[in-house]
JSON list of C-alpha atoms in Angstrom, two decimals:
[
{"chain": "A", "resi": 247, "resn": "UNK", "atom": "CA", "xyz": [0.00, 0.00, 0.00]},
{"chain": "A", "resi": 248, "resn": "UNK", "atom": "CA", "xyz": [0.91, 3.64, 0.10]},
{"chain": "A", "resi": 249, "resn": "UNK", "atom": "CA", "xyz": [2.41, 5.88, -2.49]},
{"chain": "A", "resi": 250, "resn": "UNK", "atom": "CA", "xyz": [5.43, 4.97, -4.60]},
{"chain": "A", "resi": 251, "resn": "UNK", "atom": "CA", "xyz": [6.65, 8.59, -4.65]},
{"chain": "A", "resi": 252, "resn": "UNK", "atom": "CA", "xyz": [5.96, 11.94, -3.02]},
{"chain": "A", "resi": 253, "resn": "UNK", "atom": "CA", "xyz": [6.59, 15.06, -5.13]},
{"chain": "A", "resi": 254, "resn": "UNK", "atom": "CA", "xyz": [6.86, 18.32, -3.21]},
{"chain": "A", "resi": 255, "resn": "UNK", "atom": "CA", "xyz": [6.53, 21.38, -5.45]},
{"chain": "A", "resi": 256, "resn": "UNK", "atom": "CA", "xyz": [8.20, 24.48, -4.03]},
{"chain": "A", "resi": 257, "resn": "UNK", "atom": "CA", "xyz": [7.52, 27.52, -6.19]},
{"chain": "A", "resi": 258, "resn": "UNK", "atom": "CA", "xyz": [8.57, 30.78, -4.54]},
{"chain": "A", "resi": 259, "resn": "UNK", "atom": "CA", "xyz": [5.43, 32.52, -5.82]},
{"chain": "A", "resi": 260, "resn": "UNK", "atom": "CA", "xyz": [2.49, 31.32, -7.89]},
{"chain": "A", "resi": 261, "resn": "UNK", "atom": "CA", "xyz": [1.02, 34.08, -10.05]},
{"chain": "A", "resi": 262, "resn": "UNK", "atom": "CA", "xyz": [-2.60, 34.13, -11.12]},
{"chain": "A", "resi": 263, "resn": "UNK", "atom": "CA", "xyz": [-3.27, 33.99, -14.84]},
{"chain": "A", "resi": 264, "resn": "UNK", "atom": "CA", "xyz": [-3.57, 37.37, -16.53]},
{"chain": "A", "resi": 265, "resn": "UNK", "atom": "CA", "xyz": [-1.73, 39.25, -13.79]},
{"chain": "A", "resi": 266, "resn": "UNK", "atom": "CA", "xyz": [-3.97, 42.07, -12.70]},
{"chain": "A", "resi": 267, "resn": "UNK", "atom": "CA", "xyz": [-4.12, 43.95, -9.43]},
{"chain": "A", "resi": 268, "resn": "UNK", "atom": "CA", "xyz": [-3.30, 42.47, -6.05]},
{"chain": "A", "resi": 269, "resn": "UNK", "atom": "CA", "xyz": [-6.46, 40.91, -4.54]},
{"chain": "A", "resi": 270, "resn": "UNK", "atom": "CA", "xyz": [-8.20, 43.18, -2.04]},
{"chain": "A", "resi": 271, "resn": "UNK", "atom": "CA", "xyz": [-8.40, 40.37, 0.50]},
{"chain": "A", "resi": 272, "resn": "UNK", "atom": "CA", "xyz": [-4.59, 40.06, 0.56]},
{"chain": "A", "resi": 273, "resn": "UNK", "atom": "CA", "xyz": [-2.94, 41.06, 3.82]},
{"chain": "A", "resi": 274, "resn": "UNK", "atom": "CA", "xyz": [-0.24, 43.73, 4.05]},
{"chain": "A", "resi": 275, "resn": "UNK", "atom": "CA", "xyz": [2.66, 41.25, 3.90]},
{"chain": "A", "resi": 276, "resn": "UNK", "atom": "CA", "xyz": [1.15, 39.44, 0.89]},
{"chain": "A", "resi": 277, "resn": "UNK", "atom": "CA", "xyz": [0.51, 42.72, -0.93]},
{"chain": "A", "resi": 278, "resn": "UNK", "atom": "CA", "xyz": [4.11, 43.85, -0.35]},
{"chain": "A", "resi": 279, "resn": "UNK", "atom": "CA", "xyz": [5.47, 40.50, -1.50]},
{"chain": "A", "resi": 280, "resn": "UNK", "atom": "CA", "xyz": [3.38, 40.37, -4.70]},
{"chain": "A", "resi": 281, "resn": "UNK", "atom": "CA", "xyz": [4.15, 44.00, -5.52]},
{"chain": "A", "resi": 282, "resn": "UNK", "atom": "CA", "xyz": [7.91, 43.92, -4.82]},
{"chain": "A", "resi": 283, "resn": "UNK", "atom": "CA", "xyz": [8.71, 40.42, -6.06]},
{"chain": "A", "resi": 284, "resn": "UNK", "atom": "CA", "xyz": [9.06, 41.20, -9.80]},
{"chain": "A", "resi": 285, "resn": "UNK", "atom": "CA", "xyz": [11.73, 43.82, -9.00]},
{"chain": "A", "resi": 286, "resn": "UNK", "atom": "CA", "xyz": [13.54, 41.82, -6.32]},
{"chain": "A", "resi": 287, "resn": "UNK", "atom": "CA", "xyz": [13.64, 38.54, -8.29]},
{"chain": "A", "resi": 288, "resn": "UNK", "atom": "CA", "xyz": [16.17, 39.88, -10.78]},
{"chain": "A", "resi": 289, "resn": "UNK", "atom": "CA", "xyz": [18.77, 39.77, -7.98]},
{"chain": "A", "resi": 290, "resn": "UNK", "atom": "CA", "xyz": [17.86, 36.23, -6.85]},
{"chain": "A", "resi": 291, "resn": "UNK", "atom": "CA", "xyz": [18.92, 32.83, -8.19]},
{"chain": "A", "resi": 292, "resn": "UNK", "atom": "CA", "xyz": [16.61, 31.40, -10.88]},
{"chain": "A", "resi": 293, "resn": "UNK", "atom": "CA", "xyz": [15.06, 28.88, -8.50]},
{"chain": "A", "resi": 294, "resn": "UNK", "atom": "CA", "xyz": [13.25, 31.84, -6.87]},
{"chain": "A", "resi": 295, "resn": "UNK", "atom": "CA", "xyz": [11.40, 32.93, -10.03]},
{"chain": "A", "resi": 296, "resn": "UNK", "atom": "CA", "xyz": [7.64, 33.16, -9.92]},
{"chain": "A", "resi": 297, "resn": "UNK", "atom": "CA", "xyz": [5.61, 30.55, -11.80]},
{"chain": "A", "resi": 298, "resn": "UNK", "atom": "CA", "xyz": [2.19, 30.98, -13.38]},
{"chain": "A", "resi": 299, "resn": "UNK", "atom": "CA", "xyz": [-0.65, 28.94, -11.94]},
{"chain": "A", "resi": 300, "resn": "UNK", "atom": "CA", "xyz": [-1.11, 27.25, -15.34]},
{"chain": "A", "resi": 301, "resn": "UNK", "atom": "CA", "xyz": [2.56, 26.20, -15.47]},
{"chain": "A", "resi": 302, "resn": "UNK", "atom": "CA", "xyz": [2.49, 24.90, -11.89]},
{"chain": "A", "resi": 303, "resn": "UNK", "atom": "CA", "xyz": [-0.61, 22.80, -12.58]},
{"chain": "A", "resi": 304, "resn": "UNK", "atom": "CA", "xyz": [0.86, 21.47, -15.84]},
{"chain": "A", "resi": 305, "resn": "UNK", "atom": "CA", "xyz": [4.13, 20.53, -14.11]},
{"chain": "A", "resi": 306, "resn": "UNK", "atom": "CA", "xyz": [2.21, 18.66, -11.40]},
{"chain": "A", "resi": 307, "resn": "UNK", "atom": "CA", "xyz": [0.10, 16.79, -13.93]},
{"chain": "A", "resi": 308, "resn": "UNK", "atom": "CA", "xyz": [3.01, 15.82, -16.19]},
{"chain": "A", "resi": 309, "resn": "UNK", "atom": "CA", "xyz": [5.10, 14.81, -13.19]},
{"chain": "A", "resi": 310, "resn": "UNK", "atom": "CA", "xyz": [2.34, 12.51, -11.95]},
{"chain": "A", "resi": 311, "resn": "UNK", "atom": "CA", "xyz": [1.68, 11.03, -15.39]},
{"chain": "A", "resi": 312, "resn": "UNK", "atom": "CA", "xyz": [5.12, 10.77, -16.98]},
{"chain": "A", "resi": 313, "resn": "UNK", "atom": "CA", "xyz": [8.04, 11.19, -14.60]},
{"chain": "A", "resi": 314, "resn": "UNK", "atom": "CA", "xyz": [9.69, 8.10, -13.23]},
{"chain": "A", "resi": 315, "resn": "UNK", "atom": "CA", "xyz": [11.92, 9.17, -10.37]},
{"chain": "A", "resi": 316, "resn": "UNK", "atom": "CA", "xyz": [14.03, 6.74, -8.39]},
{"chain": "A", "resi": 317, "resn": "UNK", "atom": "CA", "xyz": [13.67, 9.04, -5.38]},
{"chain": "A", "resi": 318, "resn": "UNK", "atom": "CA", "xyz": [10.92, 8.25, -2.89]},
{"chain": "A", "resi": 319, "resn": "UNK", "atom": "CA", "xyz": [10.58, 11.95, -2.04]},
{"chain": "A", "resi": 320, "resn": "UNK", "atom": "CA", "xyz": [11.45, 14.58, -4.63]},
{"chain": "A", "resi": 321, "resn": "UNK", "atom": "CA", "xyz": [11.54, 18.34, -4.06]},
{"chain": "A", "resi": 322, "resn": "UNK", "atom": "CA", "xyz": [10.90, 20.42, -7.17]},
{"chain": "A", "resi": 323, "resn": "UNK", "atom": "CA", "xyz": [11.65, 24.14, -7.43]},
{"chain": "A", "resi": 324, "resn": "UNK", "atom": "CA", "xyz": [11.10, 26.58, -10.31]},
{"chain": "A", "resi": 325, "resn": "UNK", "atom": "CA", "xyz": [13.95, 25.17, -12.42]},
{"chain": "A", "resi": 326, "resn": "UNK", "atom": "CA", "xyz": [12.69, 21.61, -12.01]},
{"chain": "A", "resi": 327, "resn": "UNK", "atom": "CA", "xyz": [9.12, 22.61, -12.91]},
{"chain": "A", "resi": 328, "resn": "UNK", "atom": "CA", "xyz": [10.27, 24.39, -16.08]},
{"chain": "A", "resi": 329, "resn": "UNK", "atom": "CA", "xyz": [12.24, 21.29, -17.14]},
{"chain": "A", "resi": 330, "resn": "UNK", "atom": "CA", "xyz": [9.17, 19.08, -16.64]},
{"chain": "A", "resi": 331, "resn": "UNK", "atom": "CA", "xyz": [6.99, 21.27, -18.89]},
{"chain": "A", "resi": 332, "resn": "UNK", "atom": "CA", "xyz": [9.69, 21.84, -21.51]},
{"chain": "A", "resi": 333, "resn": "UNK", "atom": "CA", "xyz": [10.43, 25.49, -20.79]},
{"chain": "A", "resi": 334, "resn": "UNK", "atom": "CA", "xyz": [14.14, 25.18, -20.03]},
{"chain": "A", "resi": 335, "resn": "UNK", "atom": "CA", "xyz": [14.77, 28.33, -22.08]},
{"chain": "A", "resi": 336, "resn": "UNK", "atom": "CA", "xyz": [12.91, 30.36, -19.40]},
{"chain": "A", "resi": 337, "resn": "UNK", "atom": "CA", "xyz": [15.49, 29.36, -16.79]}
]
């Protein structure tokens, strides 16, 4: 029984499709993070890039359907997710 593998996806920030304004229900810290992140990310390693919700969902689906990892627990960051969905050029 049990699962053969556990995949932990660790995006630094998941962006809603279409961008748009920060949701009104967002708290002060969340608003600051969402607003400042696009500027700050240029100084961070690529694993801290934001990922669109569509890309995150696609990476999860393809990972579940196609990836055969020997690891029992795998931790996937932005770079790993882009490789899964074939967007290595974004990294």
